[in-house]
């Protein structure tokens, strides 16, 4: 016991001495070494931030032109979304000054378009204050100015750089609602890009067509561009420009659907093939949405629902809220026309509750078979349905409401008069009720008979659903859905375009590409003769 107490006292003494020594060291540090105070964050110039992002895009363009690979241009187009948030008047004027040659015929027009926009508020961006090391590194940055100047001079001769600046100016004018100037800028971009006839310009050209068509639509001139879009689609098909084909095909389908030209849209859809391999995911989502609308009008509800479902899945989940709202509106109606009830979670998605509330009332009326509630929802939200262009499809749901009501009556009553059926379904007359009941019996909706002598409907005993082929059909439907999802996933996979051996260096690959280009040029010259 004495030994244990002695060891415990020793342990306490050692811990106390260690603590005191630590305090002494800390106090020494406090007096000898002053604490490092972090410098407060200073607002960065948004023009410099935007120009740095634009510089990164220009470097990617230079890499795409040098290697002649489309995946780098695709990366540039994806970066446009980020650049769009940083655009302002000063940024675009500096971009035109830096990346567009003064000898270019579009230089003066771009400057005039940008200067014609009213001054906008510039948001400051918080960045850490430069430290002593950053100040030391600024000397190295000065050495790189010459390299950057040489790089910028090199970019002045690259037409893709000029076209990207034109595209950014068009987007800026569209965002600021200067639609006429945006149309002029987009038209100049299209003509300028077509004059070069370079495959690396195809993706920028397709975006130019997209924003040009959007500006014409906002100004009410969509009917005037249909022939030009058809001619452009023919040109892209001859040049095997699959990205341009996907964009222009969607623009044509949108143009037809805007004027309710469903037969022309269906003819175009059947005689063309959407390039799923090289098209972006957004273009594929748009195409699936348009084809879903066309098939829904043509009573092909199964294919329409599958296309709309795929469009909702392929749409961006963190953005494009308006597109997803529109897709779900049509998807809900088509699912009801198929005789199915949408899941409750569809109407409670974030940001869609208010937009889908009218469709929730329609869905509830169809689910319980209440024709009165259906008519009240139609009268209350008729203008909304017409604005969404779903009114013609919702009108078809009246028969589904009646069928649902008849199914419930058939299950609840073994013998009921047609007058009571007419009253429960809120139909106009007993004669109409008799014909509707007879049609449902003939179609196999209900299992019953009509006694014309007593003017009643007599229900038969309900069969066990597992004695029918319904479970087999449902299993087949689910298996087909899983297989289709697997096929879509395989098609969406992307692989590197370089099929040569892995040990090929960059210099060797560049030399091989030049030789192939020279060989193709010689073949083209031979073909001309």
Coordinates of C-alpha atoms in Angstrom, one line a residue:
X1 CA 0.0 0.0 0.0
X2 CA 2.9 2.4 0.9
X3 CA 4.6 1.6 -2.4
X4 CA 1.3 2.3 -4.3
X5 CA 0.9 5.7 -2.6
X6 CA 4.5 6.6 -3.3
X7 CA 4.1 5.7 -7.0
X8 CA 0.9 7.7 -7.2
X9 CA 2.5 10.8 -5.7
X10 CA 5.4 10.5 -8.1
X11 CA 3.0 10.3 -11.0
X12 CA 1.2 13.4 -9.9
X13 CA 4.5 15.3 -9.4
X14 CA 5.7 14.4 -12.9
X15 CA 2.4 15.5 -14.5
X16 CA 2.6 18.8 -12.6
X17 CA 6.1 19.5 -13.6
X18 CA 5.3 18.6 -17.3
X19 CA 2.4 21.0 -17.2
X20 CA 4.5 23.8 -15.7
X21 CA 7.2 23.4 -18.3
X22 CA 4.5 23.5 -21.0
X23 CA 3.1 26.7 -19.7
X24 CA 6.6 28.2 -19.6
X25 CA 7.2 27.2 -23.2
X26 CA 3.9 28.7 -24.3
X27 CA 4.6 31.9 -22.4
X28 CA 8.0 32.1 -24.0
X29 CA 6.5 31.7 -27.4
X30 CA 4.0 34.5 -26.5
X31 CA 6.7 37.0 -25.7
X32 CA 9.3 35.9 -28.2
X33 CA 7.3 34.9 -31.3
X34 CA 4.3 37.2 -32.2
X35 CA 1.2 35.4 -33.3
X36 CA 0.5 35.3 -37.0
X37 CA -2.6 37.4 -37.8
X38 CA -4.4 36.4 -41.0
X39 CA -5.0 39.2 -43.4
X40 CA -8.7 40.0 -44.0
X41 CA -10.3 39.0 -47.3
X42 CA -10.4 41.7 -49.9
X43 CA -12.9 41.9 -52.7
X44 CA -11.5 40.8 -56.0
X45 CA -12.2 42.6 -59.2
X46 CA -15.0 40.6 -61.0
X47 CA -13.5 41.5 -64.3
X48 CA -10.2 39.8 -63.5
X49 CA -12.1 36.7 -62.2
X50 CA -14.1 36.5 -65.4
X51 CA -11.1 37.1 -67.7
X52 CA -9.2 34.3 -65.9
X53 CA -12.1 31.9 -66.6
X54 CA -12.3 33.1 -70.2
X55 CA -8.5 32.6 -70.5
X56 CA -8.9 29.0 -69.3
X57 CA -11.6 28.5 -72.0
X58 CA -9.3 30.0 -74.7
X59 CA -6.5 27.6 -73.7
X60 CA -8.9 24.7 -74.1
X61 CA -9.8 26.0 -77.5
X62 CA -6.2 26.2 -78.5
X63 CA -5.7 22.6 -77.4
X64 CA -8.8 21.5 -79.4
X65 CA -7.5 23.2 -82.5
X66 CA -4.1 21.8 -82.1
X67 CA -5.2 18.2 -81.4
X68 CA -8.4 18.3 -83.5
X69 CA -10.4 16.5 -80.8
X70 CA -14.0 17.4 -80.3
X71 CA -14.0 16.5 -76.6
X72 CA -12.0 19.7 -75.8
X73 CA -14.6 21.8 -77.7
X74 CA -17.3 20.1 -75.7
X75 CA -15.5 21.1 -72.5
X76 CA -15.5 24.7 -73.7
X77 CA -19.3 24.6 -74.4
X78 CA -19.8 23.3 -70.9
X79 CA -17.8 26.2 -69.5
X80 CA -20.1 28.7 -71.1
X81 CA -22.6 28.1 -68.4
X82 CA -20.1 29.3 -65.7
X83 CA -19.0 32.2 -67.8
X84 CA -22.6 33.3 -68.3
X85 CA -22.9 34.2 -64.6
X86 CA -19.7 36.3 -64.7
X87 CA -20.6 38.4 -67.8
X88 CA -21.0 42.1 -67.6
X89 CA -20.3 45.1 -69.8
X90 CA -16.7 45.6 -68.8
X91 CA -15.8 41.9 -69.1
X92 CA -17.2 41.7 -72.7
X93 CA -15.5 44.9 -73.8
X94 CA -12.1 43.7 -72.5
X95 CA -12.8 40.2 -74.1
X96 CA -13.4 41.9 -77.5
X97 CA -10.3 44.0 -77.1
X98 CA -8.1 41.0 -76.1
X99 CA -9.3 38.2 -78.3
X100 CA -10.9 39.8 -81.4
X101 CA -8.6 41.3 -83.9
X102 CA -9.1 44.9 -84.9
X103 CA -9.1 43.9 -88.5
X104 CA -12.0 41.5 -88.0
X105 CA -15.3 42.7 -89.6
X106 CA -17.2 41.9 -86.4
X107 CA -15.1 43.9 -84.0
X108 CA -16.9 47.2 -84.4
X109 CA -20.4 45.5 -84.3
X110 CA -19.5 43.7 -81.1
X111 CA -18.3 46.8 -79.4
X112 CA -21.4 48.7 -80.5
X113 CA -23.7 45.9 -79.2
X114 CA -22.0 45.8 -75.8
X115 CA -21.8 49.6 -75.4
X116 CA -25.5 49.9 -76.2
X117 CA -26.4 48.0 -73.1
X118 CA -27.2 49.9 -69.9
X119 CA -24.6 49.8 -67.1
X120 CA -25.2 46.9 -64.8
X121 CA -24.3 46.4 -61.1
X122 CA -21.0 44.6 -60.6
X123 CA -20.8 42.1 -57.7
X124 CA -17.6 42.1 -55.7
X125 CA -16.0 38.7 -55.0
X126 CA -14.3 38.0 -51.7
X127 CA -10.8 36.7 -52.0
X128 CA -8.0 36.4 -49.5
X129 CA -5.6 39.3 -49.3
X130 CA -2.2 38.7 -50.9
X131 CA 0.5 37.6 -48.4
X132 CA 4.2 38.3 -48.5
X133 CA 4.8 35.2 -50.5
X134 CA 2.2 36.2 -53.1
X135 CA 4.0 39.6 -53.4
X136 CA 7.2 37.8 -54.1
X137 CA 5.5 35.6 -56.7
X138 CA 4.2 38.7 -58.5
X139 CA 7.8 39.1 -59.8
X140 CA 7.4 35.8 -61.5
X141 CA 4.1 36.8 -62.9
X142 CA 5.7 39.8 -64.6
X143 CA 8.0 37.4 -66.4
X144 CA 5.0 35.5 -67.7
X145 CA 3.4 38.6 -69.2
X146 CA 5.5 38.3 -72.3
X147 CA 4.4 34.7 -72.7
X148 CA 0.7 35.6 -72.2
X149 CA 1.1 38.4 -74.8
X150 CA 2.5 36.0 -77.3
X151 CA -0.3 33.5 -76.5
X152 CA -3.0 36.2 -77.0
X153 CA -1.4 37.3 -80.3
X154 CA -1.5 33.7 -81.4
X155 CA -5.2 33.4 -80.5
X156 CA -6.1 36.4 -82.7
X157 CA -5.6 34.2 -85.7
X158 CA -7.9 31.4 -84.3
X159 CA -11.5 31.8 -85.6
X160 CA -12.9 29.6 -82.8
X161 CA -11.8 32.2 -80.3
X162 CA -13.6 35.0 -82.1
X163 CA -16.7 32.9 -82.4
X164 CA -16.7 32.1 -78.7
X165 CA -16.6 35.9 -77.9
X166 CA -19.5 36.4 -80.3
X167 CA -21.5 33.7 -78.6
X168 CA -20.9 35.3 -75.2
X169 CA -22.0 38.7 -76.5
X170 CA -25.2 37.0 -77.9
X171 CA -26.0 35.4 -74.6
X172 CA -25.4 38.6 -72.7
X173 CA -27.7 40.6 -75.0
X174 CA -30.4 37.8 -74.6
X175 CA -30.1 38.0 -70.8
X176 CA -30.5 41.8 -70.9
X177 CA -33.5 41.6 -73.2
X178 CA -31.9 43.3 -76.2
X179 CA -33.4 40.8 -78.5
X180 CA -33.0 42.6 -81.9
X181 CA -29.3 43.1 -81.2
X182 CA -29.0 39.5 -80.1
X183 CA -30.6 38.3 -83.3
X184 CA -28.1 40.4 -85.3
X185 CA -25.1 39.2 -83.3
X186 CA -26.3 35.5 -83.6
X187 CA -26.8 35.9 -87.4
X188 CA -23.3 37.3 -87.7
X189 CA -21.9 34.4 -85.7
X190 CA -23.7 31.8 -87.9
X191 CA -22.5 33.5 -91.2
X192 CA -19.0 33.9 -89.8
X193 CA -18.7 30.3 -88.6
X194 CA -20.1 28.9 -91.9
X195 CA -17.5 30.9 -93.9
X196 CA -14.6 29.1 -92.2
X197 CA -16.0 25.5 -92.7
X198 CA -14.0 24.0 -89.9
X199 CA -15.1 21.0 -87.9
X200 CA -13.9 22.5 -84.7
X201 CA -16.5 25.3 -85.2
X202 CA -19.4 22.9 -85.3
X203 CA -20.3 23.0 -81.6
X204 CA -20.1 26.8 -81.4
X205 CA -22.2 27.0 -84.6
X206 CA -24.9 24.7 -83.1
X207 CA -25.1 26.9 -80.0
X208 CA -25.3 30.0 -82.3
X209 CA -28.3 28.4 -84.0
X210 CA -29.9 27.6 -80.6
X211 CA -29.7 31.2 -79.3
X212 CA -30.7 32.6 -82.6
X213 CA -33.9 30.5 -82.7
X214 CA -34.6 31.4 -79.1
X215 CA -34.4 35.1 -79.8
X216 CA -36.6 34.8 -82.8
X217 CA -39.1 32.8 -80.7
X218 CA -39.2 35.6 -78.1
X219 CA -39.8 38.2 -80.7
X220 CA -42.7 36.2 -82.3
X221 CA -40.9 35.4 -85.5
X222 CA -40.6 31.6 -85.2
X223 CA -42.6 30.9 -88.3
X224 CA -40.0 32.7 -90.4
X225 CA -37.1 30.5 -89.5
X226 CA -38.4 27.1 -90.3
X227 CA -37.0 26.9 -93.9
X228 CA -33.6 28.1 -92.7
X229 CA -33.5 25.5 -90.0
X230 CA -34.4 22.8 -92.5
X231 CA -31.6 23.9 -94.8
X232 CA -29.1 24.0 -91.9
X233 CA -30.1 20.5 -90.8
X234 CA -29.5 19.2 -94.4
X235 CA -26.1 20.8 -94.3
X236 CA -25.2 19.3 -91.0
X237 CA -26.3 15.9 -92.2
X238 CA -24.1 16.1 -95.3
X239 CA -21.1 17.1 -93.1
X240 CA -21.8 14.4 -90.6
X241 CA -22.0 17.0 -87.8
X242 CA -23.9 14.9 -85.3
X243 CA -24.0 17.6 -82.6
X244 CA -25.4 20.1 -85.1
X245 CA -28.0 17.5 -86.2
X246 CA -29.2 16.9 -82.6
X247 CA -29.5 20.7 -81.9
X248 CA -31.3 21.6 -85.2
X249 CA -33.6 18.5 -85.0
X250 CA -34.8 19.7 -81.6
X251 CA -35.2 23.2 -82.8
X252 CA -37.4 22.0 -85.7
X253 CA -39.5 19.8 -83.5
X254 CA -40.0 22.7 -81.0
X255 CA -41.0 24.9 -83.9
X256 CA -43.6 22.5 -85.2
X257 CA -45.0 21.9 -81.7
X258 CA -45.3 25.6 -81.1
X259 CA -47.8 25.9 -83.9
X260 CA -49.5 22.5 -83.2
X261 CA -48.1 21.0 -86.4
X262 CA -48.1 17.4 -85.0
X263 CA -48.3 15.6 -88.3
X264 CA -45.3 17.5 -89.7
X265 CA -43.4 16.9 -86.5
X266 CA -44.2 13.1 -86.6
X267 CA -43.1 12.9 -90.3
X268 CA -39.8 14.6 -89.4
X269 CA -39.3 12.3 -86.4
X270 CA -39.9 9.2 -88.4
X271 CA -37.6 10.2 -91.3
X272 CA -34.7 11.2 -89.2
X273 CA -32.5 9.5 -86.7
X274 CA -31.3 11.2 -83.5
X275 CA -27.5 10.8 -83.0
X276 CA -27.5 9.5 -79.5
X277 CA -23.7 8.8 -79.5
X278 CA -22.2 12.3 -79.8
X279 CA -25.2 14.4 -78.7
X280 CA -25.1 15.9 -75.3
X281 CA -27.4 14.7 -72.5
X282 CA -29.4 17.9 -72.5
X283 CA -30.2 17.6 -76.2
X284 CA -31.2 13.9 -75.7
X285 CA -33.6 14.9 -72.9
X286 CA -35.2 17.6 -75.1
X287 CA -35.6 15.1 -78.0
X288 CA -37.3 12.5 -75.7
X289 CA -39.6 15.2 -74.3
X290 CA -40.7 16.3 -77.8
X291 CA -41.2 12.7 -79.0
X292 CA -43.2 12.0 -75.9
X293 CA -45.5 14.9 -76.6
X294 CA -46.0 13.8 -80.3
X295 CA -46.8 10.2 -79.4
X296 CA -49.2 11.3 -76.6
X297 CA -51.3 13.3 -79.1
X298 CA -51.3 10.3 -81.5
X299 CA -52.7 8.0 -78.7
X300 CA -49.4 6.0 -78.3
X301 CA -49.5 6.4 -74.6
X302 CA -47.1 3.6 -73.6
X303 CA -44.2 4.9 -75.8
X304 CA -45.0 8.5 -74.8
X305 CA -44.8 7.7 -71.1
X306 CA -41.5 5.9 -71.5
X307 CA -40.0 8.8 -73.4
X308 CA -41.2 11.4 -70.9
X309 CA -39.9 9.2 -68.1
X310 CA -36.5 9.0 -69.7
X311 CA -36.5 12.8 -70.3
X312 CA -37.2 13.5 -66.7
X313 CA -34.3 11.2 -65.6
X314 CA -31.8 12.6 -68.1
X315 CA -32.6 16.2 -67.3
X316 CA -30.2 18.0 -64.9
X317 CA -31.4 17.3 -61.4
X318 CA -29.9 20.4 -59.8
X319 CA -31.0 22.9 -62.4
X320 CA -33.5 23.1 -65.4
X321 CA -36.4 23.3 -63.0
X322 CA -38.7 24.7 -65.7
X323 CA -38.0 21.9 -68.1
X324 CA -38.6 19.2 -65.4
X325 CA -41.9 20.9 -64.4
X326 CA -43.1 20.7 -68.0
X327 CA -42.0 17.1 -68.4
X328 CA -43.8 16.0 -65.2
X329 CA -47.0 17.8 -66.3
X330 CA -47.2 15.7 -69.4
X331 CA -46.0 12.6 -67.7
X332 CA -48.7 12.7 -65.1
X333 CA -51.5 13.2 -67.7
X334 CA -50.1 10.4 -69.9
X335 CA -49.8 8.0 -67.0
X336 CA -53.5 8.7 -66.1
X337 CA -54.5 8.0 -69.7
X338 CA -52.7 4.7 -69.3
X339 CA -55.0 3.8 -66.4
X340 CA -52.3 4.2 -63.8
X341 CA -52.2 6.6 -60.8
X342 CA -48.9 8.5 -60.3
X343 CA -47.1 8.2 -57.1
X344 CA -47.8 10.8 -54.5
X345 CA -44.1 11.8 -54.2
X346 CA -44.3 13.1 -57.8
X347 CA -46.4 16.1 -56.7
X348 CA -44.3 16.9 -53.6
X349 CA -40.9 17.4 -55.2
X350 CA -38.9 20.5 -54.3
X351 CA -39.9 23.5 -56.4
X352 CA -42.8 21.7 -58.1
X353 CA -45.6 21.7 -55.5
X354 CA -47.3 24.9 -56.7
X355 CA -46.9 24.1 -60.4
X356 CA -48.3 20.5 -60.1
X357 CA -51.2 21.4 -57.8
X358 CA -53.8 21.6 -60.6
X359 CA -52.7 18.2 -61.9
X360 CA -52.9 16.8 -58.4
X361 CA -56.6 17.7 -58.3
X362 CA -57.1 16.1 -61.7
X363 CA -55.3 13.0 -60.4
X364 CA -57.5 12.8 -57.3
X365 CA -60.6 13.1 -59.3
X366 CA -59.5 10.2 -61.6
X367 CA -58.4 8.1 -58.7
X368 CA -61.8 8.2 -56.9
X369 CA -63.8 8.3 -60.1
X370 CA -65.6 11.6 -59.2
X371 CA -66.8 13.2 -62.4
X372 CA -68.0 16.3 -60.6
X373 CA -64.6 17.0 -59.0
X374 CA -63.1 16.5 -62.4
X375 CA -65.3 19.1 -64.1
X376 CA -64.7 21.6 -61.2
X377 CA -60.9 21.2 -61.6
X378 CA -61.3 21.7 -65.4
X379 CA -63.3 24.9 -64.9
X380 CA -61.0 26.3 -62.2
X381 CA -57.6 25.6 -63.9
X382 CA -58.7 25.6 -67.5
X383 CA -56.5 28.6 -68.4
X384 CA -53.5 27.0 -66.8
X385 CA -54.0 23.8 -68.8
X386 CA -54.4 25.7 -72.0
X387 CA -51.2 27.6 -71.3
X388 CA -49.4 24.4 -70.6
X389 CA -50.8 22.8 -73.8
X390 CA -52.2 19.9 -71.8
X391 CA -55.9 20.8 -72.1
X392 CA -56.6 18.5 -75.1
X393 CA -55.0 15.5 -73.3
X394 CA -56.9 16.3 -70.0
X395 CA -60.2 16.3 -71.9
X396 CA -59.6 12.6 -72.8
X397 CA -59.4 11.8 -69.1
X398 CA -63.2 12.1 -68.8
X399 CA -63.6 8.5 -70.0
X400 CA -61.0 7.3 -67.5
X401 CA -62.9 9.0 -64.6
X402 CA -66.1 7.2 -65.7
X403 CA -64.4 3.9 -66.0
X404 CA -62.9 4.2 -62.5
X405 CA -66.3 5.1 -61.1
X406 CA -67.9 2.1 -62.8
X407 CA -65.2 -0.2 -61.4
X408 CA -66.0 1.0 -57.9
X409 CA -69.7 0.6 -58.4
X410 CA -69.2 -2.8 -59.9
X411 CA -67.2 -3.9 -56.9
X412 CA -69.6 -2.4 -54.3
X413 CA -73.0 -3.4 -55.7
X414 CA -74.1 -6.7 -57.1
X415 CA -77.3 -5.2 -58.5
X416 CA -77.9 -1.5 -59.1
X417 CA -80.3 0.5 -61.2
X418 CA -78.9 2.6 -64.1
X419 CA -80.6 5.7 -62.6
X420 CA -78.5 5.3 -59.5
X421 CA -75.4 4.8 -61.7
X422 CA -76.2 8.0 -63.6
X423 CA -76.6 9.9 -60.3
X424 CA -73.3 8.6 -58.8
X425 CA -71.3 9.3 -62.0
X426 CA -73.0 12.8 -62.6
X427 CA -73.9 11.8 -66.2
X428 CA -76.4 13.7 -68.3
X429 CA -79.1 11.0 -68.9
X430 CA -79.9 7.3 -68.3
X431 CA -79.6 6.6 -72.0
X432 CA -76.0 7.8 -72.0
X433 CA -75.4 5.8 -68.9
X434 CA -76.7 2.6 -70.6
X435 CA -74.4 3.1 -73.6
X436 CA -71.4 3.9 -71.5
X437 CA -71.9 0.8 -69.3
X438 CA -72.4 -1.4 -72.4
X439 CA -69.2 -0.1 -73.9
X440 CA -67.2 -0.7 -70.7
X441 CA -68.6 -4.3 -70.5
X442 CA -67.6 -4.9 -74.1
X443 CA -64.1 -3.5 -73.5
X444 CA -63.7 -5.7 -70.5
X445 CA -63.4 -2.8 -68.0
X446 CA -66.1 -4.4 -65.7
X447 CA -67.5 -7.9 -65.5
X448 CA -71.3 -7.3 -65.5
X449 CA -74.5 -7.6 -67.5
X450 CA -77.4 -5.2 -68.2
X451 CA -80.9 -6.3 -67.5
X452 CA -82.9 -4.2 -69.9
X453 CA -86.3 -5.3 -68.5
X454 CA -85.5 -4.0 -65.0
X455 CA -83.1 -1.3 -66.3
X456 CA -80.4 -2.5 -63.9
X457 CA -76.7 -3.5 -63.9
X458 CA -75.9 -6.9 -62.4
X459 CA -72.3 -7.5 -61.4
X460 CA -70.6 -10.9 -61.6
X461 CA -68.3 -12.4 -59.0
X462 CA -64.9 -11.0 -59.0
X463 CA -62.1 -13.3 -60.1
X464 CA -58.8 -13.7 -58.4
X465 CA -56.3 -11.6 -60.2
X466 CA -53.6 -14.3 -59.8
X467 CA -55.6 -16.7 -62.0
X468 CA -55.2 -14.2 -64.9
X469 CA -52.2 -13.2 -66.9
X470 CA -52.0 -9.7 -65.2
X471 CA -49.0 -10.7 -62.9
X472 CA -47.1 -12.0 -65.9
X473 CA -47.7 -8.8 -67.8
X474 CA -46.6 -6.7 -64.9
X475 CA -43.4 -8.8 -64.5
X476 CA -42.6 -8.5 -68.2
X477 CA -43.1 -4.7 -68.0
X478 CA -40.6 -4.4 -65.1
X479 CA -38.1 -6.6 -66.8
X480 CA -38.3 -4.7 -70.0
X481 CA -37.9 -1.4 -68.1
X482 CA -34.7 -2.7 -66.4
X483 CA -33.3 -4.0 -69.7
X484 CA -34.0 -0.7 -71.4
X485 CA -32.3 1.2 -68.6
X486 CA -29.2 -1.0 -69.0
X487 CA -29.1 -0.4 -72.8
X488 CA -29.4 3.4 -72.3
X489 CA -26.6 3.3 -69.7
X490 CA -24.3 1.4 -72.2
X491 CA -25.1 3.9 -75.0
X492 CA -24.3 6.8 -72.7
X493 CA -20.8 5.5 -72.0
X494 CA -18.0 7.5 -73.6
X495 CA -14.6 6.3 -74.6
X496 CA -11.4 8.1 -75.6
X497 CA -11.1 8.8 -79.2
X498 CA -7.4 7.7 -79.4
X499 CA -7.4 4.1 -80.5
X500 CA -3.7 4.0 -81.1
X501 CA -1.2 2.3 -78.8
X502 CA -0.7 3.7 -75.4
X503 CA 3.0 4.3 -75.8
X504 CA 2.5 6.8 -78.6
X505 CA 3.9 10.2 -77.5
X506 CA 2.3 13.5 -78.0
X507 CA 4.8 14.6 -80.7
X508 CA 4.3 11.4 -82.6
X509 CA 0.6 11.7 -82.4
X510 CA 0.7 15.3 -83.6
X511 CA 2.9 14.3 -86.5
X512 CA 0.5 11.5 -87.4
X513 CA -2.4 13.8 -87.4
X514 CA -0.7 16.2 -89.7
X515 CA 0.2 13.4 -92.1
X516 CA -3.5 12.3 -92.1
X517 CA -4.6 15.8 -92.7
X518 CA -2.2 16.2 -95.7
X519 CA -3.4 12.9 -97.0
X520 CA -7.0 13.9 -96.8
X521 CA -6.3 17.3 -98.5
X522 CA -4.6 15.5 -101.3
X523 CA -7.5 13.1 -101.7
X524 CA -9.9 16.1 -101.7
X525 CA -7.9 17.8 -104.4
X526 CA -7.9 14.6 -106.5
X527 CA -11.7 14.4 -106.1
X528 CA -12.1 17.9 -107.3
X529 CA -10.4 17.0 -110.5

